[in-house]
CSV table of C-alpha atoms in Angstrom, one decimal:
chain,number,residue,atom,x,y,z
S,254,UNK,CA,11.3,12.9,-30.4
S,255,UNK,CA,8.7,10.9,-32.0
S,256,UNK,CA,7.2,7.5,-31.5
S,257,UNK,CA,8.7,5.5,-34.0
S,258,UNK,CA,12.3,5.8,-31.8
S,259,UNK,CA,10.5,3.9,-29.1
S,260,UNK,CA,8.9,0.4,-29.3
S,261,UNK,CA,6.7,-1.2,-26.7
S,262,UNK,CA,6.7,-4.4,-25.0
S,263,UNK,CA,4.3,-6.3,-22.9
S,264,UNK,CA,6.0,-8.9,-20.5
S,265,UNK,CA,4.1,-11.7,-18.7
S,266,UNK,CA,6.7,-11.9,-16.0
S,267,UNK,CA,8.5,-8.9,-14.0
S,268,UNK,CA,11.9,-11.6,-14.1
S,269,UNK,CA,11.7,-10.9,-17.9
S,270,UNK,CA,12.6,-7.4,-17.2
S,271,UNK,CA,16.2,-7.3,-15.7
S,272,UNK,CA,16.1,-6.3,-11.8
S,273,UNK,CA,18.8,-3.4,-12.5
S,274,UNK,CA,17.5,-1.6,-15.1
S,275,UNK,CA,13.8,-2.3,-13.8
S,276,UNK,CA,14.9,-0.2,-10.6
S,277,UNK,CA,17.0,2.5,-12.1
S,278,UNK,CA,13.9,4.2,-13.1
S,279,UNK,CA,13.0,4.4,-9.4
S,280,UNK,CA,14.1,7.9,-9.3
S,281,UNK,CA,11.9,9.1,-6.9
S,282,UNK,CA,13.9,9.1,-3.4
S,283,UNK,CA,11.3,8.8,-1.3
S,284,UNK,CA,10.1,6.1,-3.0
S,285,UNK,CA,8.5,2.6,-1.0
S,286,UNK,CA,10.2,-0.5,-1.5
S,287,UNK,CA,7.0,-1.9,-2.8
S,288,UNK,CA,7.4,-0.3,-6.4
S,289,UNK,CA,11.1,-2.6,-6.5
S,290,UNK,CA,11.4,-5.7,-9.1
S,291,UNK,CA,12.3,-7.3,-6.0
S,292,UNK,CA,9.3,-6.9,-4.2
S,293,UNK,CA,7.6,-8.0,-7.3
S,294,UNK,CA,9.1,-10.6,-8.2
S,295,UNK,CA,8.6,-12.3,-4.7
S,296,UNK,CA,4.8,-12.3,-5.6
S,297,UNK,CA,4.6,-13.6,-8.9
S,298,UNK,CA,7.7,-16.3,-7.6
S,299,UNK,CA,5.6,-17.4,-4.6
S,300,UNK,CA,2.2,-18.0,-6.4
S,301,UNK,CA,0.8,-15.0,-4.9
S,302,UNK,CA,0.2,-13.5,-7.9
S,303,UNK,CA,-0.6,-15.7,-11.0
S,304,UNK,CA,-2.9,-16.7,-13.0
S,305,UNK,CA,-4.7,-19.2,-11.2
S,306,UNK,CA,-5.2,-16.4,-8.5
S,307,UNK,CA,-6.7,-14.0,-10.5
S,308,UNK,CA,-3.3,-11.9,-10.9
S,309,UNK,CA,-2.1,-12.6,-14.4
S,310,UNK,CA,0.9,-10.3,-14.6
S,311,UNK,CA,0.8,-7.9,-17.5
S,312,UNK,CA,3.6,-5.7,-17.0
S,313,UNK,CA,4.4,-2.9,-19.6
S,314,UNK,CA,7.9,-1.0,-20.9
S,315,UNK,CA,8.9,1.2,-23.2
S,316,UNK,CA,12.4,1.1,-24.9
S,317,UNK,CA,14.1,3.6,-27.4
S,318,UNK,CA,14.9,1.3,-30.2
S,319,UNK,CA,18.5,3.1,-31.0
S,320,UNK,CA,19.8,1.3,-28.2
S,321,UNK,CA,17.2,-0.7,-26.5
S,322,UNK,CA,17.6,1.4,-23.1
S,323,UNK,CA,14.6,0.6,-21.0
S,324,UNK,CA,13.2,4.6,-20.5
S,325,UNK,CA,10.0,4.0,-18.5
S,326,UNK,CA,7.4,0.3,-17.2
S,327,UNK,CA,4.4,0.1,-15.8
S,328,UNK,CA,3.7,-3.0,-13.6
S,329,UNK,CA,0.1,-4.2,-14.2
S,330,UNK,CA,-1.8,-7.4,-14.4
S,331,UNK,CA,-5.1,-8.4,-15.9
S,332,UNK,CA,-7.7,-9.2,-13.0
S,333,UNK,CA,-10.6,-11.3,-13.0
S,334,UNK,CA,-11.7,-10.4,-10.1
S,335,UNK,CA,-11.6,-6.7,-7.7
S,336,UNK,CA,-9.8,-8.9,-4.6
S,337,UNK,CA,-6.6,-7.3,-3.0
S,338,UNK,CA,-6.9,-4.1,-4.5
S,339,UNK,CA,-8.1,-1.8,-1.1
S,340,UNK,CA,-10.1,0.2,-4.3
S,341,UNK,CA,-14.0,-1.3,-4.4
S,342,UNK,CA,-15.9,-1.4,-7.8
S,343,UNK,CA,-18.0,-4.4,-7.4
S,344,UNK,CA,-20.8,-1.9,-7.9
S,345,UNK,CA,-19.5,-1.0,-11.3
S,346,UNK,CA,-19.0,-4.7,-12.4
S,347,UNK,CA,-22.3,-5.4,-11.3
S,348,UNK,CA,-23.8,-2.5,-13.6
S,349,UNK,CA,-21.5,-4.2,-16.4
S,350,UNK,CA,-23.3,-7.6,-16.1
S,351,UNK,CA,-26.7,-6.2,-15.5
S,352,UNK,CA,-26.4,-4.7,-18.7
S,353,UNK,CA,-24.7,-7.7,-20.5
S,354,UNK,CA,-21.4,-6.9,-20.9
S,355,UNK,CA,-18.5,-8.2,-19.3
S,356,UNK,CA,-16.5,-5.9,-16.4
S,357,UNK,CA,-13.4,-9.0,-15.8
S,358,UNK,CA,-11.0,-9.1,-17.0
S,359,UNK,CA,-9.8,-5.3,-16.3
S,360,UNK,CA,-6.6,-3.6,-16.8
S,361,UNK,CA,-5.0,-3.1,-13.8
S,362,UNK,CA,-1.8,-1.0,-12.6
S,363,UNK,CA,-1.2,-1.6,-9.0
S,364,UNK,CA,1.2,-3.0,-6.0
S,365,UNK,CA,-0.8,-6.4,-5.4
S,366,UNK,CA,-2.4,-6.3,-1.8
S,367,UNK,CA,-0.2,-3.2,-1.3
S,368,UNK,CA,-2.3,-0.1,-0.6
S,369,UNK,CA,0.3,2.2,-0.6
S,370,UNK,CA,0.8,5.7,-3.0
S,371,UNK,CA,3.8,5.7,-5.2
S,372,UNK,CA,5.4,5.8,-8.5
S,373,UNK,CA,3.4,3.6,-10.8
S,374,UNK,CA,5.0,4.6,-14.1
S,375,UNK,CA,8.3,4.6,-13.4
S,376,UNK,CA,11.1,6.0,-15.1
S,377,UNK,CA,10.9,9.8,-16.0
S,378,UNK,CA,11.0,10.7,-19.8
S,379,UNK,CA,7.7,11.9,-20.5
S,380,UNK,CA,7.8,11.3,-23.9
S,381,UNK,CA,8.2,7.6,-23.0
S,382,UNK,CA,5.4,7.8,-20.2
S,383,UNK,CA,2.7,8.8,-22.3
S,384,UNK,CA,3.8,6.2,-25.2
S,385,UNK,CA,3.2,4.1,-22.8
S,386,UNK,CA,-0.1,5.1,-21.1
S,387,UNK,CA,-1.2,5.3,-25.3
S,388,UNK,CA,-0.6,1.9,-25.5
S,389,UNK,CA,-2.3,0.5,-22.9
S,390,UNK,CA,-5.5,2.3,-23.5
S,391,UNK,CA,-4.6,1.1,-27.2
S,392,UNK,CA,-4.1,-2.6,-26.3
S,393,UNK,CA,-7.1,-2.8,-23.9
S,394,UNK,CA,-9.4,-1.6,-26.3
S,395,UNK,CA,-8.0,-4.2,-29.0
S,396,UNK,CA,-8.0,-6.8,-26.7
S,397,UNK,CA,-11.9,-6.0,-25.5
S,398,UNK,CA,-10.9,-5.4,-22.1
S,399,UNK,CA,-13.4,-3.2,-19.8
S,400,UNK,CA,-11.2,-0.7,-18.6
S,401,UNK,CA,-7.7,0.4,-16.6
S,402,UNK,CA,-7.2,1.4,-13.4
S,403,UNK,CA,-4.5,2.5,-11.3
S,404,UNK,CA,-4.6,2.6,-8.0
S,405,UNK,CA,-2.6,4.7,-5.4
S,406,UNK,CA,0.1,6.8,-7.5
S,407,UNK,CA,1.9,9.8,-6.4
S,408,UNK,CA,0.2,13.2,-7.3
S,409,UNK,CA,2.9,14.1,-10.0
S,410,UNK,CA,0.9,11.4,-12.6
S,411,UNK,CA,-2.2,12.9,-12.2
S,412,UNK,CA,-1.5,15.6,-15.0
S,413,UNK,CA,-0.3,12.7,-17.1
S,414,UNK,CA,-3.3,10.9,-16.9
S,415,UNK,CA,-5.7,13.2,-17.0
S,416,UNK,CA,-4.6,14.0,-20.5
S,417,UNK,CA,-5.6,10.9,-21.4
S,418,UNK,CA,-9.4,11.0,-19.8
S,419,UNK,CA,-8.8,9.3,-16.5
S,420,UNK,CA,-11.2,10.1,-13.8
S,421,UNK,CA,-9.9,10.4,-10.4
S,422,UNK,CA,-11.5,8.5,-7.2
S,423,UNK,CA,-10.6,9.8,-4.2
S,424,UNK,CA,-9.2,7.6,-0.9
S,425,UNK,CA,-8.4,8.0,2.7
S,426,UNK,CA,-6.0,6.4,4.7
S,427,UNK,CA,-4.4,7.4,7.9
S,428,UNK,CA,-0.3,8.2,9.0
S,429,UNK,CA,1.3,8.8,11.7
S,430,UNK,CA,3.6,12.0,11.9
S,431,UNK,CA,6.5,12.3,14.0
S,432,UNK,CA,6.4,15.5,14.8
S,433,UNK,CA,7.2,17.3,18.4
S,434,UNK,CA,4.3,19.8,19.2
S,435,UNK,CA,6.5,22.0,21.1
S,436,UNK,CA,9.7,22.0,18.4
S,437,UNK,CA,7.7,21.9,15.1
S,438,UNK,CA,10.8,21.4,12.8
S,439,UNK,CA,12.0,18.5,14.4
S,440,UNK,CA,11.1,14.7,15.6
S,441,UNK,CA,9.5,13.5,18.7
S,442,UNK,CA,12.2,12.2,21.6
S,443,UNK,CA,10.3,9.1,22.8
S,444,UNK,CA,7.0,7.9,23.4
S,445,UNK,CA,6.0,10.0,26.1
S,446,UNK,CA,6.4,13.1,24.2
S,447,UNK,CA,3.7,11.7,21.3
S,448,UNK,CA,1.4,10.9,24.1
S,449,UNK,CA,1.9,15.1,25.2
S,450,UNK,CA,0.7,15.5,21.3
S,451,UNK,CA,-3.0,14.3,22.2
S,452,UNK,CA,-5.9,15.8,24.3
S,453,UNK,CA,-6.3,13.8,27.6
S,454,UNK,CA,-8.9,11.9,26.2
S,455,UNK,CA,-6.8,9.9,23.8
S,456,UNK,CA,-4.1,9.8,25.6
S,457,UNK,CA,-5.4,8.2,28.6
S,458,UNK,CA,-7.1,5.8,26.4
S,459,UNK,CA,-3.9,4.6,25.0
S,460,UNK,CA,-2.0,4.5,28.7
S,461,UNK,CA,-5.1,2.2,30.2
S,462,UNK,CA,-4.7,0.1,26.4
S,463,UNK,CA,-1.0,-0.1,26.6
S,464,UNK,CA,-1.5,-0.8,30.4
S,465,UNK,CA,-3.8,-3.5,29.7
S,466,UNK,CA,-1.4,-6.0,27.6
S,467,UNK,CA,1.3,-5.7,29.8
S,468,UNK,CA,-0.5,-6.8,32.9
S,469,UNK,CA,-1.7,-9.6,30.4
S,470,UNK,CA,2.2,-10.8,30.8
S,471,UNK,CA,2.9,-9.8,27.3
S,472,UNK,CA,6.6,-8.3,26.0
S,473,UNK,CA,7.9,-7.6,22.5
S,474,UNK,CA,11.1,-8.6,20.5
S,475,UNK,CA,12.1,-6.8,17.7
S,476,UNK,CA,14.0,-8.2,14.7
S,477,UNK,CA,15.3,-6.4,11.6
S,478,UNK,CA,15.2,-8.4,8.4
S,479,UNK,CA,18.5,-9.8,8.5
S,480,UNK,CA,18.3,-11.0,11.7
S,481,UNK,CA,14.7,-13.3,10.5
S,482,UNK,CA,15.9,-17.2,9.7
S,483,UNK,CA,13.3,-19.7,8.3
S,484,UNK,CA,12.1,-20.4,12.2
S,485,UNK,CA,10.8,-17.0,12.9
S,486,UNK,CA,9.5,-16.6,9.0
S,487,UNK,CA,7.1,-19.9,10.2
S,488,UNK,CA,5.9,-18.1,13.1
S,489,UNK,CA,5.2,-15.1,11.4
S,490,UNK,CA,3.3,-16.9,8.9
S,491,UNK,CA,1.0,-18.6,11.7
S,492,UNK,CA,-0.2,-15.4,13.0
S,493,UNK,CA,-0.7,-14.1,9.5
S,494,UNK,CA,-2.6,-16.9,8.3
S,495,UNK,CA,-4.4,-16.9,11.6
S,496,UNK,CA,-6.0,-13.4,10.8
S,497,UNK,CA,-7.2,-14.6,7.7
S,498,UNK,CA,-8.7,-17.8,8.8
S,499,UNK,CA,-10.2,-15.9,11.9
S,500,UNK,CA,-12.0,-13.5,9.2
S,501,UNK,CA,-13.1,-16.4,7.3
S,502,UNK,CA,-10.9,-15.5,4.3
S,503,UNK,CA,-7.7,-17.7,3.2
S,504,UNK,CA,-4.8,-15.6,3.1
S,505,UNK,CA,-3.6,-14.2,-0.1
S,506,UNK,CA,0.4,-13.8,0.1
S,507,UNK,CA,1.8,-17.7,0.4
S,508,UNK,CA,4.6,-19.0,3.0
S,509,UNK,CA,7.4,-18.4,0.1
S,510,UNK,CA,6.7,-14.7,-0.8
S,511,UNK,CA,7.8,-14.0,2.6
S,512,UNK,CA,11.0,-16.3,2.3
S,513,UNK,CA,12.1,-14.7,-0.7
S,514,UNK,CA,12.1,-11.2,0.1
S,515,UNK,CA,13.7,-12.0,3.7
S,516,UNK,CA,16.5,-13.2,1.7
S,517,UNK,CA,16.4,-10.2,-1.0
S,518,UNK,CA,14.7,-7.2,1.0
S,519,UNK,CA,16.0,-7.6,4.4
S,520,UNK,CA,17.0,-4.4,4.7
S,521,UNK,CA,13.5,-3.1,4.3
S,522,UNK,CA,11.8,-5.1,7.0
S,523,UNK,CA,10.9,-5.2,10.8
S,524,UNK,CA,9.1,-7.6,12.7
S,525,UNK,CA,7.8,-7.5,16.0
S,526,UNK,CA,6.8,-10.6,17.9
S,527,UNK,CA,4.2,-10.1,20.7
S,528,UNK,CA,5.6,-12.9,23.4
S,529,UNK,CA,3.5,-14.2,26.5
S,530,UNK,CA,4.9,-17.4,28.7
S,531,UNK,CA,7.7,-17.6,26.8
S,532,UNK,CA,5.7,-18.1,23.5
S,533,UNK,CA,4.9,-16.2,21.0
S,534,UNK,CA,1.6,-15.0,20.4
S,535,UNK,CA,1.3,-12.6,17.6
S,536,UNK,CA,3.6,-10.6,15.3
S,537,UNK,CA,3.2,-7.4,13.1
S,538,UNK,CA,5.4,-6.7,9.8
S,539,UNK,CA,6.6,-4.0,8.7
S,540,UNK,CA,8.7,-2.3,5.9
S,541,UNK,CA,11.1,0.9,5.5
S,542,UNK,CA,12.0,2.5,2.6
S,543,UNK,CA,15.4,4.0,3.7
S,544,UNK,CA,15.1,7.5,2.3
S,545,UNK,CA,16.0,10.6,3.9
S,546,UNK,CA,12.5,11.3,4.8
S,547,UNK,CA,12.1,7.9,5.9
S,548,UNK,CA,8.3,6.1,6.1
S,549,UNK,CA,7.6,3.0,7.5
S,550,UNK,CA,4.7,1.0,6.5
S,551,UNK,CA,2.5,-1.4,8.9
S,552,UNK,CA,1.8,-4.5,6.2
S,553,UNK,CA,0.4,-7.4,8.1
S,554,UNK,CA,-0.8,-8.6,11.3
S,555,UNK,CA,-2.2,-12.0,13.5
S,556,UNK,CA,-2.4,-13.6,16.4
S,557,UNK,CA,-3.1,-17.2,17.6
S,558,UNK,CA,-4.1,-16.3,20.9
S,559,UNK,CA,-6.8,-13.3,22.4
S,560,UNK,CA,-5.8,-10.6,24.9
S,561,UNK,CA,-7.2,-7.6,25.1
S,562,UNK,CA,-5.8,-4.4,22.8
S,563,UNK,CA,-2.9,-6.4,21.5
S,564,UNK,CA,-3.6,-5.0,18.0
S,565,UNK,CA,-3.1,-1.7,19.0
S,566,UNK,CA,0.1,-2.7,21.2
S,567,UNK,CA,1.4,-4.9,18.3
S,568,UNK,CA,0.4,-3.0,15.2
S,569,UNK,CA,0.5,0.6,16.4
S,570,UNK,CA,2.4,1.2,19.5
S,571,UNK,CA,5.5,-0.9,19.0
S,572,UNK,CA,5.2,0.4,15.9
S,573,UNK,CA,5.2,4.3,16.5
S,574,UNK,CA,7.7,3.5,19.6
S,575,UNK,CA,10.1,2.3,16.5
S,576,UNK,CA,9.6,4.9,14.3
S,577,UNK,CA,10.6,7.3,17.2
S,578,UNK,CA,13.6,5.5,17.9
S,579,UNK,CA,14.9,5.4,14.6
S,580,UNK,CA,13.9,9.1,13.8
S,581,UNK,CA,11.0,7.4,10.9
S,582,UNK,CA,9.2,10.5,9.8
S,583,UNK,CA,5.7,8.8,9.0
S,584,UNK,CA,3.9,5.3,9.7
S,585,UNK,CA,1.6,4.4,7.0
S,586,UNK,CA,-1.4,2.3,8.7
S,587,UNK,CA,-2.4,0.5,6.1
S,588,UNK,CA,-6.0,1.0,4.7
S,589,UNK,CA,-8.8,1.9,5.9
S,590,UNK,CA,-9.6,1.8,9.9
S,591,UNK,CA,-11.0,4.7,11.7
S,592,UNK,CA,-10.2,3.9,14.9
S,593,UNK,CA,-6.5,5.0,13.9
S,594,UNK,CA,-7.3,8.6,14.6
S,595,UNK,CA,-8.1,7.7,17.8
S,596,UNK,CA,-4.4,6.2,18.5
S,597,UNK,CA,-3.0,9.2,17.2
S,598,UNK,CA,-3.0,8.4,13.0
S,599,UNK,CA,-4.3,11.5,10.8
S,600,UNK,CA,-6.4,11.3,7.7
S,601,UNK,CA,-4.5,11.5,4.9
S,602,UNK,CA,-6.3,12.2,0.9
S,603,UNK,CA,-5.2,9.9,-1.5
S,604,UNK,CA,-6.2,8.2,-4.8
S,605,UNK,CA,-7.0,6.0,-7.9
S,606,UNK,CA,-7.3,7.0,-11.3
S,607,UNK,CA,-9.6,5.0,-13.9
S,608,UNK,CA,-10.5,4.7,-17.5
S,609,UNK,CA,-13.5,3.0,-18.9
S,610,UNK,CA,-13.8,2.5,-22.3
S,611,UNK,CA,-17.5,2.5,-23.1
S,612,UNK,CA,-18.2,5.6,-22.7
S,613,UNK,CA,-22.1,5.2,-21.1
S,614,UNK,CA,-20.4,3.7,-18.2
S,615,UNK,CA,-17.7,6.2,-18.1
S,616,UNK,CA,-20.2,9.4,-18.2
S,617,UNK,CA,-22.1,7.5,-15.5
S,618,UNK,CA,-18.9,6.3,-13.1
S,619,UNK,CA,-17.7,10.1,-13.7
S,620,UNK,CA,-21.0,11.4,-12.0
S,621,UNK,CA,-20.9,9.3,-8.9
S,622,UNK,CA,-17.1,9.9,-8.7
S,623,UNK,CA,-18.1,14.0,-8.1
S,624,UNK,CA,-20.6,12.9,-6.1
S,625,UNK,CA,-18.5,10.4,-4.0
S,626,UNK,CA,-15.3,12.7,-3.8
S,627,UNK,CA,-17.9,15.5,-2.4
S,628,UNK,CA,-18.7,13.2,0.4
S,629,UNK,CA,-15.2,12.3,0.9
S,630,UNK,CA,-13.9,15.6,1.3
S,631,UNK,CA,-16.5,16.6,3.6
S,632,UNK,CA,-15.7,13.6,5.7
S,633,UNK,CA,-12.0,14.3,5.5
S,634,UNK,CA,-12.6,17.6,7.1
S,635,UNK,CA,-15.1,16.2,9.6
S,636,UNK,CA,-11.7,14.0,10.0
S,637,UNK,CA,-9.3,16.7,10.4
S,638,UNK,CA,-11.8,18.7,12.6
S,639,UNK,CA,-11.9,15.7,15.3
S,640,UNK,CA,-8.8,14.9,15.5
S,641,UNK,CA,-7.0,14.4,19.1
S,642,UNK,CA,-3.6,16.2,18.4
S,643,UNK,CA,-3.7,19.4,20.7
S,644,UNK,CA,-3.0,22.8,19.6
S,645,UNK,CA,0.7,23.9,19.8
């Protein structure tokens, strides 16, 4: 096949793209729910992700012009700034203005706030997938645009772009695994049983944390998505915007984003509410993507009121208690945080690819990239050497 039976299209909105054929390409079954139209949609229909925020959606797709049949897309948006991305290059803009040239606005292929691996070109005909890649790194140069990066895909696109000159940046982030130490192949019974997993050390630590919140008076409710009505979407919000303002920081995912995709994701999500005198105090989000090997994924977090180690009861240990119950194979964390491997979360490698077009900066950004993913691999294995789970 050759590239005159496809055409290319650039759309400014994921809406333009039709929902249905958008997540037929999702092919991967173990794919998160974050990669769905649905899911992106809710950001660019909420505000969270617009212009005026510094998100201007740039999404790409690739058709075969015989029939128009949408064969592969790319969600991306051009950034003027490196905000919500969980991927730092402030250095490298820095080095772009000290030098007079301009690092924003920048190519980028990502879930927005999201930092979470996955598909990132979707659809598999590779014919289409490199078309598409081509056209990008075609466009941005055209359009004087610094570079592209895409942050967090799976490992099957590293071949892909690699062929085009991407250099690879390398991550950490840490998982839980439900795993039983005694029975290898299969899942953990209950909570007691993961706590069996660590050396004593941890696992008294997390008996006198978990000890802690409930003589502070504090119980849970869990509600699945479906069950979440515009009353318990406000609370949410509260505590999340709470955690922002408490950082200093105003929050970037608006009241409606949440809204919409409790009325159109329900299925993927889970909240938990931390209550205390009858009130709620504090809440945790998170999402599942309903595969056989099931994930669930530890978005967002906040509190209006202090006691001691409710983040860890909230964010992690309601959480893994959940994934036990409902035989969840992992918990993604989120990113960053190395106190995780203390509660019982492992380091995990993962990754960004990126493309600079002048090619000083990219001879220089590939040097401290070795040098960089040196040091991360060494502390990776530092990591894995300290970690609490006992041998079986």
């Amino acid at each position: 096949m050759t590239e005159s039976l496809f055409y290319t299209e650039i759309h400014e909105s994921i809406s333009h793209i039709p929902a249905t054929e958008w997540n037929q390409l999702i092919t991967d079954p173990d794919a998160s729910p974050f990669i769905r139209h649905e899911y992106l949609e809710a950001m660019e229909l909420s505000g969270s992700v617009s212009v005026s925020t510094g998100w201007q959606p740039c999404h790409f797709a690739v058709r075969l012009r015989e029939n128009d049949a949408l064969l592969c897309a790319m969600p991306a948006y051009l950034k003027k700034h490196s905000y919500g991305e969980f991927v730092f290059d402030w250095a490298w803009a820095n080095a772009y203005q000290q030098n007079g040239l301009q690092y924003y606005p920048k190519l980028l292929c990502a879930i927005p706030f999201t930092p979470v691996s996955g598909s990132r070109v979707i659809g598999k005909h590779q014919d289409a997938q490199e078309i598409l890649i081509a056209t990008c790194l075609q466009w941005i140069k055209e359009q004087n645009i610094s570079s592209m990066h895409i942050l967090f895909p799976n490992n099957e696109s590293e071949e892909l772009l690699k062929k085009f000159n991407f250099q690879r940046r390398e991550s950490i982030q840490f998982h839980w695994q439900n795993q039983s130490l005694d029975r290898p192949s299969e899942k953990l019974i209950d909570f007691h049983e993961f706590l069996y997993t660590l050396n004593k050390k941890r696992r008294n630590n997390i008996l006198r944390e978990r000890q802690s919140v409930e003589e502070a008076g504090v119980y849970f409710e869990h509600k699945p998505g479906s069950t979440m009505d515009t009353s318990d979407w406000d609370d949410f919000y509260t505590f999340y915007d709470s955690n922002y303002i408490n950082h200093g920081n105003a929050p970037y995912l608006k009241r409606s984003f949440f809204e919409i995709i409790g009325k159109t994701m329900a299925e993927y999500i889970h909240v938990i509410f931390a209550i205390k005198d009858n009130r709620r105090i504090a809440s945790s989000l998170l999402f599942r993507n309903r595969s056989e090997k099931e994930r669930a994924y530890g978005r967002y977090w906040g509190s209006t009121e202090y006691v001691s180690n409710l983040h860890f009861e909230t964010a992690y240990y309601q959480s893994i208690e959940f994934c036990i119950r409902e035989k969840i194979s992992v918990f993604e964390g989120g990113a960053q945080g190395e106190h995780k491997i203390h509660r019982g979360l492992l380091p995990v490698n993962l990754y960004s690819m990126h493309y600079l077009v002048d090619e000083r900066f990219a001879n220089a950004v590939q040097n401290f990239l070795e040098q960089e993913g040196n040091s991360m691999h060494k502390y990776l294995n530092e990591l894995v050497e300290h970690q609490p789970i006992k041998k079986s």
